[in-house]
Amino acid sequence: MEAVSINSLSKSFNKGAIQALDAVSFSVQEGELFGLIGPDGAGKTTLFRILTTLLLPDSGEATVYGWDIRTDYQKIRREVGYMPGKFSLYQDLTVEENLSFFASVFGQKLTDNYALIQDIYEQIAPFKDRRAGKLSGGMKQKLALCCALIHRPKLLFLDEPTTGVDAVSRKEFWEMLKKLKAQGMSILVSTPYMDEANLCERIALIQNGKILSIDSPQGIIKQYPTPLYAVKAKNMISLLATLRQQEQLASCYAFGEYHHISFKSQDAQQLQQLQQTLEAAGHQEISMLAIEPSIEDCFIELMH
Amino acid sequence: MEAEKVIQTVDLSKHFGDFIACNAISFEVFKGEIFGFLGANGAGKTTAMKMLCGLSAPSSGKATIAGFDIYKQTEAIKKRIGYMSQKFSLYEDLSVLENIEFFGGIYGLSQQEIKQRGQQLIDQLGLADVAKNMVGSLPLGWKQKLAFSVASLHDPEIIFLDEPTGGVDPVTRRQFWDLIYAASVRGITVFVTTHYMDEAEYCHRVSIMVDGEIKALDTPENLKKQFQVDSMEDVFFELARGAQRLGD
């Protein structure tokens, strides 16, 4: 059974001035960890709000575990967990009160599914009497995840759970997701961080309400159309300026320690010629190597 | 000749009750430098940045910003710096032009200067067609580029950027860094925080804060050598993994 099935879903705001979703279609398999990767304004939150039955689409169909988002919304709400991008727990209830509240809304006791959240909850348990509004960002995030899980949903919707979170905490959060997946939970997670794509089984790249590509991270990388090279020199800023003047290049973008480039046509001599051009332009300590594209390279390529 | 120091701190600290948010940090930033200010959530970055902008008085220690004292000359400091954050940057329900006029006025520019620099800015960013549109209707990437330009409208000596590229698409993120490079070339010092570790590589020097202290400060290349790792991400992990605090 498909956990989520979306067929040509569209949604606009402001009388059509903003097309938030434009005929989006994809499906999430049961037990799958599926990533929705795209920048702010891509339409990720709108899609989550439609799938969690908080917003109606203009057109198109969607089902969650076979239930229709328009007619079977009560069933869907019972079976999914949703962690919105914006912190949405009760700020003036304590950690423990929030958790009990969300359990009781689903007609359950805190203890019923405690095993599922134990690993995560133990990290915030020392602060169980603190009001949620007084928690640190990292702890709020963990509490929100516990509240979304407390009724043991079949499917977890996580809208940008790692935005604004530092690199170490992001890694920890993804470890938690892996454990939940291992217990059979289906997860649809969105993120603007391209490097997190590799942690998903399949991903959809989304921009301006349109899906650019859907595949496994490796599958998307394999579709990159040309060989890609990384170039480095002593002065990276002026190297970027020189590279941008080279007409034989199809693309040129800064990627941390290196600049990534691709050529318009494939010719064995090109690398050597470029090396000579860069030397002639006064660049020092030049190094070039063929590399495998990252998801971010693919996203940039697909944006054009 | 020694490079001009535009930020200089000695044992700068900030306490909230018995919590030491910022513990005796000492560092210097030079004119035209792109300085990356990294740290885990809750490490004390925001507290430090507020002190450097003259918005929060330190508990102890010394600092000068653009040559002015951080205790006594905060108003002079505010005139010589620009500030931009991811969350609040411009007024969404004012047009592009109105935002420029408003912030130009706040920074004390004359009507003529506002007109002239505003026009320059709109031309540079290619915003002529949308100059009269509400800022709220612009894509996030445009907003952030505009916010950066507005923060540098008064030719500040230092621009503070607090996570300026969070959530921005990969192409616009790189265009944003082109603006940073251009500012640096003009001699403006850029003090920037980010959670993108590739962006740490674009800085001339990077400091990493852990539990209120600066645990490392050097060029990205030297930091990688020092920690014997291949990327700034790994440098960050080496340092931040040992953090005792539970985030902000």
Coordinates of C-alpha atoms in Angstrom, one line a residue:
Chain A
M1 CA 0.0 0.0 0.0
E2 CA 1.1 3.5 -0.7
A3 CA 1.5 5.8 2.3
V4 CA 0.9 8.9 0.2
S5 CA -0.4 9.2 -3.3
I6 CA -0.5 12.6 -5.0
N7 CA -1.9 13.1 -8.5
S8 CA -1.6 16.5 -10.2
L9 CA -2.2 18.6 -7.1
S10 CA -2.4 22.3 -7.6
K11 CA -3.0 25.2 -5.2
S12 CA -2.8 29.0 -5.7
F13 CA -3.1 31.9 -3.3
N14 CA -4.1 35.6 -3.7
K15 CA -6.6 34.9 -6.5
G16 CA -4.1 33.0 -8.6
A17 CA -1.2 35.5 -8.2
I18 CA 0.9 32.9 -6.4
Q19 CA 1.0 29.4 -7.8
A20 CA 2.2 27.5 -4.6
L21 CA 1.8 24.0 -6.2
D22 CA 1.6 23.4 -9.9
A23 CA 0.4 19.9 -10.8
V24 CA 2.5 18.0 -8.3
S25 CA 2.4 14.2 -8.5
F26 CA 4.4 11.6 -6.6
S27 CA 3.9 8.8 -4.1
V28 CA 5.5 7.6 -0.9
Q29 CA 5.7 3.9 -0.2
E30 CA 4.7 2.4 3.1
G31 CA 7.8 2.4 5.4
E32 CA 9.7 4.7 3.2
L33 CA 11.8 7.7 4.3
F34 CA 11.0 10.2 1.6
G35 CA 12.5 13.7 1.3
L36 CA 11.0 16.8 -0.2
I37 CA 14.0 19.0 -1.0
G38 CA 13.7 22.6 -2.0
P39 CA 14.3 26.3 -0.9
D40 CA 11.8 28.5 1.0
G41 CA 8.8 29.3 -1.2
A42 CA 9.1 26.1 -3.2
G43 CA 5.6 24.9 -2.0
K44 CA 6.7 22.3 0.6
T45 CA 4.6 23.7 3.5
T46 CA 1.5 24.1 1.3
L47 CA 1.8 20.4 0.3
F48 CA 2.1 19.3 3.9
R49 CA -0.9 21.4 4.9
I50 CA -3.0 19.7 2.1
L51 CA -1.8 16.2 3.0
T52 CA -2.6 16.8 6.7
T53 CA -6.1 18.0 5.7
L54 CA -5.6 21.5 7.0
L55 CA -5.9 23.1 3.5
L56 CA -7.9 22.1 0.4
P57 CA -6.2 22.0 -3.0
D58 CA -7.7 23.9 -6.0
S59 CA -7.5 20.7 -8.1
G60 CA -5.9 17.3 -8.2
E61 CA -6.2 14.2 -6.0
A62 CA -4.4 13.0 -3.0
T63 CA -4.8 10.0 -0.6
V64 CA -3.0 9.1 2.6
Y65 CA -3.1 5.4 3.3
G66 CA -5.8 5.1 0.7
W67 CA -8.0 7.7 2.4
D68 CA -9.1 10.7 0.4
I69 CA -7.9 14.1 1.7
R70 CA -11.2 15.8 1.0
T71 CA -13.7 13.2 2.3
D72 CA -11.8 11.0 4.7
Y73 CA -10.0 13.8 6.7
Q74 CA -11.1 12.5 10.1
K75 CA -9.5 9.1 9.4
I76 CA -6.3 10.7 8.1
R77 CA -6.0 13.0 11.1
R78 CA -6.1 10.0 13.5
E79 CA -3.3 8.1 11.7
V80 CA -0.7 10.8 10.9
G81 CA 1.7 12.8 13.0
Y82 CA 2.6 16.3 11.9
M83 CA 5.5 18.4 13.0
P84 CA 5.0 21.9 11.5
G85 CA 7.9 24.1 10.6
K86 CA 6.8 26.7 13.1
F87 CA 6.9 25.6 16.7
S88 CA 3.2 24.9 17.5
L89 CA 3.0 23.4 20.9
Y90 CA 1.5 25.2 23.9
Q91 CA 4.2 27.5 25.2
D92 CA 2.6 27.9 28.7
L93 CA 2.2 24.2 29.3
T94 CA 5.2 22.2 30.6
V95 CA 7.0 19.6 28.6
E96 CA 5.1 16.8 30.3
E97 CA 1.8 18.6 30.1
N98 CA 2.2 19.1 26.3
L99 CA 3.0 15.4 25.8
S100 CA 0.0 14.3 28.0
F101 CA -2.3 16.7 26.2
F102 CA -1.4 15.3 22.7
A103 CA -1.7 11.7 23.9
S104 CA -5.2 12.5 25.4
V105 CA -6.4 14.2 22.2
F106 CA -5.8 10.8 20.5
G107 CA -7.5 9.0 23.4
Q108 CA -4.3 7.5 24.7
K109 CA -2.2 7.6 27.8
L110 CA 1.4 8.8 27.8
T111 CA 2.5 5.3 28.7
D112 CA 0.8 3.5 25.8
N113 CA 3.5 4.3 23.2
Y114 CA 6.3 5.4 25.4
A115 CA 8.7 2.9 24.0
L116 CA 8.5 4.7 20.6
I117 CA 9.6 8.1 22.0
Q118 CA 11.8 6.9 24.9
D119 CA 15.2 7.6 23.2
I120 CA 14.1 11.1 22.3
Y121 CA 12.1 11.9 25.4
E122 CA 14.9 10.9 27.8
Q123 CA 17.0 13.8 26.4
I124 CA 14.4 16.4 27.4
A125 CA 13.1 14.5 30.5
P126 CA 15.4 16.5 32.9
F127 CA 13.3 19.6 31.9
K128 CA 9.8 17.9 32.0
D129 CA 8.5 20.6 34.4
R130 CA 9.7 23.5 32.3
R131 CA 7.3 25.4 30.2
A132 CA 7.7 24.6 26.5
G133 CA 8.1 28.3 25.7
K134 CA 11.2 28.4 27.9
L135 CA 13.0 25.6 26.1
S136 CA 16.0 25.9 23.8
G137 CA 15.5 25.5 20.1
G138 CA 17.0 22.0 20.1
M139 CA 14.8 20.9 23.0
K140 CA 11.7 22.4 21.4
Q141 CA 12.4 20.4 18.3
K142 CA 12.7 17.1 20.3
L143 CA 9.5 17.8 22.2
A144 CA 7.6 18.6 19.0
L145 CA 8.8 15.3 17.6
C146 CA 7.7 13.4 20.7
C147 CA 4.2 15.1 20.5
A148 CA 3.9 14.1 16.8
L149 CA 4.8 10.5 17.7
I150 CA 2.9 9.9 20.9
H151 CA -0.1 8.2 19.3
R152 CA 2.1 6.0 17.1
P153 CA 1.1 7.4 13.7
K154 CA 1.5 5.3 10.6
L155 CA 2.9 8.2 8.8
L156 CA 5.0 11.1 10.1
F157 CA 5.0 14.5 8.3
L158 CA 8.0 16.6 9.3
D159 CA 8.1 20.1 7.8
E160 CA 11.7 21.5 7.8
P161 CA 12.6 19.9 11.2
T162 CA 16.3 21.0 10.9
T163 CA 16.0 24.5 9.6
G164 CA 18.2 26.9 11.6
V165 CA 19.7 24.0 13.5
D166 CA 23.5 23.6 13.7
A167 CA 25.3 20.8 11.8
V168 CA 25.8 18.6 14.8
S169 CA 22.2 18.7 16.0
R170 CA 21.0 18.1 12.4
K171 CA 23.1 14.9 12.3
E172 CA 21.6 13.7 15.5
F173 CA 18.1 14.4 14.3
W174 CA 18.6 12.3 11.2
E175 CA 19.9 9.5 13.4
M176 CA 16.5 9.6 15.2
L177 CA 14.6 9.4 11.9
K178 CA 16.6 6.4 10.9
K179 CA 15.6 4.6 14.1
L180 CA 11.9 5.5 13.5
K181 CA 12.1 4.2 10.0
A182 CA 13.6 0.9 11.3
Q183 CA 10.4 0.5 13.3
G184 CA 8.4 0.6 10.1
M185 CA 7.2 4.2 10.2
S186 CA 6.6 6.0 6.9
I187 CA 8.2 9.4 6.9
L188 CA 7.7 12.4 4.6
V189 CA 10.3 15.1 5.6
S190 CA 11.1 18.4 3.9
T191 CA 14.4 20.3 4.1
P192 CA 16.1 23.2 2.4
Y193 CA 19.5 21.6 3.1
M194 CA 20.6 19.7 0.0
D195 CA 23.2 17.6 1.9
E196 CA 20.4 15.9 3.9
A197 CA 19.0 14.5 0.7
N198 CA 21.5 11.6 0.8
L199 CA 19.9 10.4 4.1
C200 CA 16.6 9.7 2.4
E201 CA 15.6 6.6 0.3
R202 CA 13.9 8.7 -2.4
I203 CA 13.7 12.4 -2.8
A204 CA 11.6 14.9 -4.8
L205 CA 13.4 18.1 -5.7
I206 CA 10.9 21.0 -5.7
Q207 CA 11.1 24.6 -6.9
N208 CA 8.4 27.2 -7.5
G209 CA 5.6 24.7 -6.9
K210 CA 7.0 22.2 -9.5
I211 CA 8.7 18.9 -9.0
L212 CA 12.1 19.0 -10.8
S213 CA 12.9 15.3 -10.4
I214 CA 12.0 12.3 -8.3
D215 CA 14.3 9.3 -7.7
S216 CA 16.8 7.9 -5.2
P217 CA 19.6 10.3 -4.4
Q218 CA 22.0 8.0 -6.4
G219 CA 19.5 7.9 -9.3
I220 CA 19.3 11.7 -9.4
I221 CA 23.1 12.0 -9.4
K222 CA 23.3 9.4 -12.2
Q223 CA 21.1 11.7 -14.4
Y224 CA 23.5 14.6 -14.2
P225 CA 24.1 15.2 -17.9
T226 CA 27.8 16.0 -18.2
P227 CA 31.1 15.2 -16.5
L228 CA 31.8 17.5 -13.6
Y229 CA 35.1 18.8 -12.4
A230 CA 36.3 20.6 -9.2
V231 CA 38.9 23.4 -9.6
K232 CA 40.9 25.0 -6.9
A233 CA 43.6 27.7 -6.8
K234 CA 45.3 29.9 -4.3
N235 CA 42.9 32.9 -4.8
M236 CA 39.4 31.4 -5.0
I237 CA 37.5 34.6 -5.5
S238 CA 39.6 35.7 -8.5
L239 CA 39.5 32.1 -9.8
L240 CA 35.7 32.3 -9.9
A241 CA 35.9 35.6 -11.9
T242 CA 38.3 34.0 -14.4
L243 CA 36.3 30.9 -14.8
R244 CA 33.1 32.8 -15.4
Q245 CA 34.8 34.5 -18.5
Q246 CA 35.5 31.1 -20.1
E247 CA 33.0 30.5 -22.9
Q248 CA 33.7 26.8 -23.1
L249 CA 32.2 26.3 -19.7
A250 CA 28.5 25.3 -19.3
S251 CA 28.4 26.0 -15.6
C252 CA 30.6 27.3 -12.8
Y253 CA 29.6 27.5 -9.2
A254 CA 31.4 27.9 -5.9
F255 CA 31.2 24.7 -3.8
G256 CA 33.1 25.3 -0.5
E257 CA 36.8 24.5 -1.0
Y258 CA 36.4 24.0 -4.7
H259 CA 34.5 25.6 -7.7
H260 CA 32.5 23.1 -9.7
I261 CA 32.6 23.4 -13.5
S262 CA 31.2 21.6 -16.5
F263 CA 32.0 22.0 -20.2
K264 CA 29.6 22.7 -23.1
S265 CA 31.1 20.0 -25.2
Q266 CA 33.2 16.9 -24.2
D267 CA 36.7 17.1 -25.5
A268 CA 39.7 15.3 -23.9
Q269 CA 41.9 18.4 -24.4
Q270 CA 39.7 20.8 -22.6
L271 CA 41.0 20.3 -19.0
Q272 CA 44.6 20.8 -20.1
Q273 CA 43.6 23.9 -22.1
L274 CA 41.8 25.4 -19.2
Q275 CA 44.8 24.7 -17.0
Q276 CA 47.0 26.7 -19.4
T277 CA 44.4 29.5 -19.5
L278 CA 44.3 29.8 -15.8
E279 CA 48.1 29.7 -15.5
A280 CA 48.3 32.5 -18.1
A281 CA 45.8 34.5 -16.1
G282 CA 48.3 34.3 -13.2
H283 CA 46.6 31.7 -11.0
Q284 CA 48.8 29.7 -8.7
E285 CA 48.6 26.2 -7.1
I286 CA 45.9 25.1 -9.6
S287 CA 44.4 21.7 -9.1
M288 CA 41.5 20.1 -11.1
L289 CA 39.8 16.7 -10.6
A290 CA 36.8 14.9 -12.0
I291 CA 34.1 14.4 -9.3
E292 CA 30.7 12.9 -8.8
P293 CA 28.0 15.5 -8.6
S294 CA 26.3 16.2 -5.3
I295 CA 22.5 16.7 -5.0
E296 CA 23.1 20.4 -4.9
D297 CA 24.9 20.3 -8.2
C298 CA 21.9 18.4 -9.6
F299 CA 19.4 20.9 -8.2
I300 CA 21.3 23.8 -9.8
E301 CA 21.4 22.0 -13.1
L302 CA 17.6 21.2 -12.9
M303 CA 16.8 24.8 -12.1
H304 CA 18.0 26.0 -15.5
Chain B
M1 CA 52.1 48.3 7.3
E2 CA 49.8 46.4 9.6
A3 CA 46.3 45.8 8.5
E4 CA 43.7 48.1 10.1
K5 CA 41.7 46.4 12.9
V6 CA 38.0 47.2 12.7
I7 CA 36.9 44.9 15.4
Q8 CA 39.0 44.3 18.5
T9 CA 37.9 42.5 21.6
V10 CA 39.7 41.6 24.8
D11 CA 38.2 39.1 27.3
L12 CA 34.7 40.2 26.3
S13 CA 32.1 38.5 28.6
K14 CA 28.4 38.5 29.1
H15 CA 26.7 37.0 32.1
F16 CA 22.9 36.4 32.6
G17 CA 22.7 35.7 36.3
D18 CA 25.1 32.8 36.9
F19 CA 24.9 31.8 33.2
I20 CA 28.0 32.8 31.2
A21 CA 26.7 33.3 27.7
C22 CA 29.9 34.6 26.4
N23 CA 33.2 33.8 28.3
A24 CA 36.2 36.1 27.8
I25 CA 36.4 36.1 24.0
S26 CA 39.3 37.9 22.4
F27 CA 39.8 38.4 18.7
E28 CA 40.5 40.9 16.0
V29 CA 38.9 41.4 12.6
F30 CA 40.6 43.4 9.8
K31 CA 39.4 45.9 7.3
G32 CA 37.8 44.2 4.2
E33 CA 38.0 40.8 5.8
I34 CA 35.2 38.2 5.5
F35 CA 35.0 36.8 9.0
G36 CA 32.9 33.6 9.6
F37 CA 31.5 33.4 13.1
L38 CA 30.4 29.8 13.6
G39 CA 29.1 27.9 16.5
A40 CA 26.5 25.4 17.5
N41 CA 23.0 26.6 18.6
G42 CA 23.4 28.1 22.0
A43 CA 27.1 28.6 21.8
G44 CA 26.8 32.3 22.4
K45 CA 27.0 33.7 18.9
T46 CA 23.9 35.9 19.1
T47 CA 24.9 37.3 22.5
A48 CA 28.4 38.2 21.1
M49 CA 26.9 39.7 18.0
K50 CA 24.5 41.9 20.0
M51 CA 27.4 43.3 22.1
L52 CA 29.5 44.0 18.9
C53 CA 26.6 45.9 17.4
G54 CA 26.2 48.0 20.5
L55 CA 22.8 46.6 21.4
S56 CA 23.8 44.8 24.6
A57 CA 26.3 46.0 27.2
P58 CA 29.1 43.5 28.1
S59 CA 29.5 42.3 31.7
S60 CA 33.2 42.7 31.5
G61 CA 36.1 43.0 29.0
K62 CA 36.9 45.5 26.3
A63 CA 36.1 46.0 22.7
T64 CA 36.3 48.6 20.0
I65 CA 34.2 48.6 16.8
A66 CA 35.3 50.8 14.0
G67 CA 37.5 52.6 16.6
F68 CA 34.6 53.3 19.0
D69 CA 34.2 52.0 22.5
I70 CA 31.6 49.3 23.0
Y71 CA 30.5 50.7 26.4
K72 CA 30.4 54.5 25.8
Q73 CA 30.1 55.1 22.1
T74 CA 27.3 52.7 21.0
E75 CA 25.5 55.4 19.0
A76 CA 28.6 56.1 17.0
I77 CA 29.0 52.3 16.4
K78 CA 25.5 52.0 15.1
K79 CA 26.1 54.6 12.5
R80 CA 29.1 52.8 11.1
I81 CA 27.7 49.3 10.9
G82 CA 25.0 47.5 8.9
Y83 CA 23.0 44.6 10.2
M84 CA 20.9 42.0 8.4
S85 CA 19.3 38.9 9.8
Q86 CA 17.4 36.0 8.1
K87 CA 14.3 36.7 10.1
F88 CA 13.8 40.5 10.1
S89 CA 15.3 42.4 7.2
L90 CA 12.9 44.7 5.4
Y91 CA 9.3 45.9 5.7
E92 CA 7.2 43.5 3.7
D93 CA 4.3 46.0 3.2
L94 CA 6.5 48.8 1.9
S95 CA 7.7 48.8 -1.7
V96 CA 11.4 48.3 -2.6
L97 CA 11.8 52.1 -3.0
E98 CA 10.0 52.9 0.2
N99 CA 12.3 50.5 2.1
I100 CA 15.3 52.2 0.6
E101 CA 14.0 55.7 1.6
F102 CA 13.1 54.5 5.1
F103 CA 16.4 52.9 5.9
G104 CA 18.3 55.6 4.2
G105 CA 16.6 58.1 6.5
I106 CA 17.3 56.0 9.6
Y107 CA 20.9 55.9 8.6
G108 CA 20.9 59.7 8.3
L109 CA 21.5 60.0 4.6
S110 CA 20.3 63.2 2.9
Q111 CA 17.4 63.1 0.4
Q112 CA 19.8 63.5 -2.5
E113 CA 22.1 60.6 -1.2
I114 CA 19.1 58.4 -0.8
K115 CA 17.9 59.1 -4.3
Q116 CA 21.3 58.6 -5.9
R117 CA 22.3 55.4 -3.9
G118 CA 18.9 54.0 -4.1
Q119 CA 18.9 54.3 -7.9
Q120 CA 22.4 52.8 -8.1
L121 CA 21.3 49.8 -5.9
I122 CA 18.2 49.2 -8.0
D123 CA 20.2 49.2 -11.2
Q124 CA 22.9 46.9 -9.8
L125 CA 20.3 44.3 -8.5
G126 CA 18.2 44.6 -11.7
L127 CA 15.1 45.5 -9.7
A128 CA 13.9 48.5 -11.9
D129 CA 10.8 46.6 -12.9
V130 CA 9.7 45.8 -9.4
A131 CA 10.9 49.0 -7.6
K132 CA 7.3 50.0 -6.8
N133 CA 6.2 46.5 -5.8
M134 CA 5.8 45.4 -2.2
V135 CA 8.8 43.7 -0.8
G136 CA 6.5 40.9 0.5
S137 CA 5.7 39.9 -3.1
L138 CA 9.4 39.3 -4.0
P139 CA 11.0 35.9 -4.0
L140 CA 13.1 35.2 -0.8
G141 CA 16.4 35.3 -2.7
W142 CA 15.6 38.8 -4.1
K143 CA 14.6 40.0 -0.6
Q144 CA 17.8 38.8 0.9
K145 CA 19.9 40.5 -1.8
L146 CA 17.9 43.7 -1.4
A147 CA 18.2 43.5 2.4
F148 CA 22.0 43.2 2.1
S149 CA 22.2 46.2 -0.2
V150 CA 20.0 48.2 2.1
A151 CA 22.2 47.3 5.1
S152 CA 25.2 48.7 3.2
L153 CA 23.3 51.8 1.8
H154 CA 25.2 54.1 4.2
D155 CA 28.7 52.7 3.3
P156 CA 29.2 51.1 6.7
E157 CA 32.7 49.9 7.8
I158 CA 31.3 46.6 9.0
I159 CA 28.3 44.5 7.9
F160 CA 26.9 41.9 10.4
L161 CA 25.0 39.1 8.7
D162 CA 23.1 36.7 10.9
E163 CA 22.4 33.5 8.8
P164 CA 21.7 35.5 5.7
T165 CA 21.3 32.5 3.4
G166 CA 19.1 30.1 5.4
G167 CA 16.5 28.5 3.2
V168 CA 17.7 30.3 0.0
D169 CA 17.9 28.3 -3.2
P170 CA 21.4 27.2 -4.2
V171 CA 21.9 29.6 -7.1
T172 CA 20.7 32.6 -5.2
R173 CA 22.8 31.6 -2.2
R174 CA 25.9 31.9 -4.4
Q175 CA 24.8 35.2 -5.9
F176 CA 24.5 36.4 -2.3
W177 CA 28.1 35.5 -1.7
D178 CA 29.0 37.4 -4.8
L179 CA 27.6 40.5 -3.0
I180 CA 29.7 39.6 0.0
Y181 CA 32.9 39.3 -2.1
A182 CA 32.1 42.7 -3.8
A183 CA 31.6 44.4 -0.4
S184 CA 34.9 42.9 0.8
V185 CA 36.8 44.2 -2.2
R186 CA 35.3 47.7 -1.6
G187 CA 37.0 47.5 1.9
I188 CA 33.8 46.7 3.9
T189 CA 34.4 44.1 6.6
V190 CA 31.8 41.3 6.6
F191 CA 31.0 39.5 9.8
V192 CA 28.8 36.5 9.0
T193 CA 27.2 33.5 10.7
T194 CA 26.0 30.5 8.8
H195 CA 24.9 26.9 9.3
Y196 CA 26.1 26.0 5.7
M197 CA 29.6 24.6 6.2
D198 CA 30.5 25.2 2.5
E199 CA 30.1 28.9 3.2
A200 CA 32.7 28.7 6.0
E201 CA 35.2 27.9 3.2
Y202 CA 34.4 31.2 1.5
C203 CA 35.5 33.2 4.6
H204 CA 39.0 34.6 4.9
R205 CA 39.1 33.5 8.6
V206 CA 36.6 31.6 10.7
S207 CA 36.1 31.4 14.4
I208 CA 34.2 28.6 16.1
M209 CA 32.4 29.1 19.4
V210 CA 31.6 26.3 21.8
D211 CA 29.9 26.9 25.2
G212 CA 30.6 30.6 25.2
E213 CA 34.2 30.4 24.2
I214 CA 36.1 30.8 21.0
K215 CA 37.7 27.4 20.6
A216 CA 39.4 27.9 17.2
L217 CA 40.2 30.8 15.0
D218 CA 42.2 30.7 11.7
T219 CA 41.9 30.5 8.0
P220 CA 39.8 27.5 6.8
E221 CA 42.9 26.0 5.3
N222 CA 44.9 26.2 8.6
L223 CA 41.9 24.9 10.6
K224 CA 41.7 21.8 8.4
K225 CA 45.4 21.2 8.9
Q226 CA 45.2 21.8 12.6
F227 CA 42.4 19.2 13.0
Q228 CA 43.8 16.9 10.3
V229 CA 40.4 16.7 8.5
D230 CA 39.3 17.4 4.9
S231 CA 36.4 19.8 5.3
M232 CA 35.2 22.6 7.5
E233 CA 32.2 20.4 8.3
D234 CA 34.6 18.0 10.0
V235 CA 36.4 20.8 11.9
F236 CA 33.0 21.9 13.2
F237 CA 32.1 18.4 14.2
E238 CA 35.4 17.9 16.0
L239 CA 34.8 21.0 18.1
A240 CA 31.0 21.2 18.5
R241 CA 30.6 17.5 19.5
G242 CA 32.3 18.3 22.8
A243 CA 29.7 21.0 23.6
Q244 CA 28.1 20.7 27.1
R245 CA 25.2 23.1 26.5
L246 CA 21.9 21.8 25.1
G247 CA 21.3 24.4 22.4
D248 CA 19.7 27.8 22.6

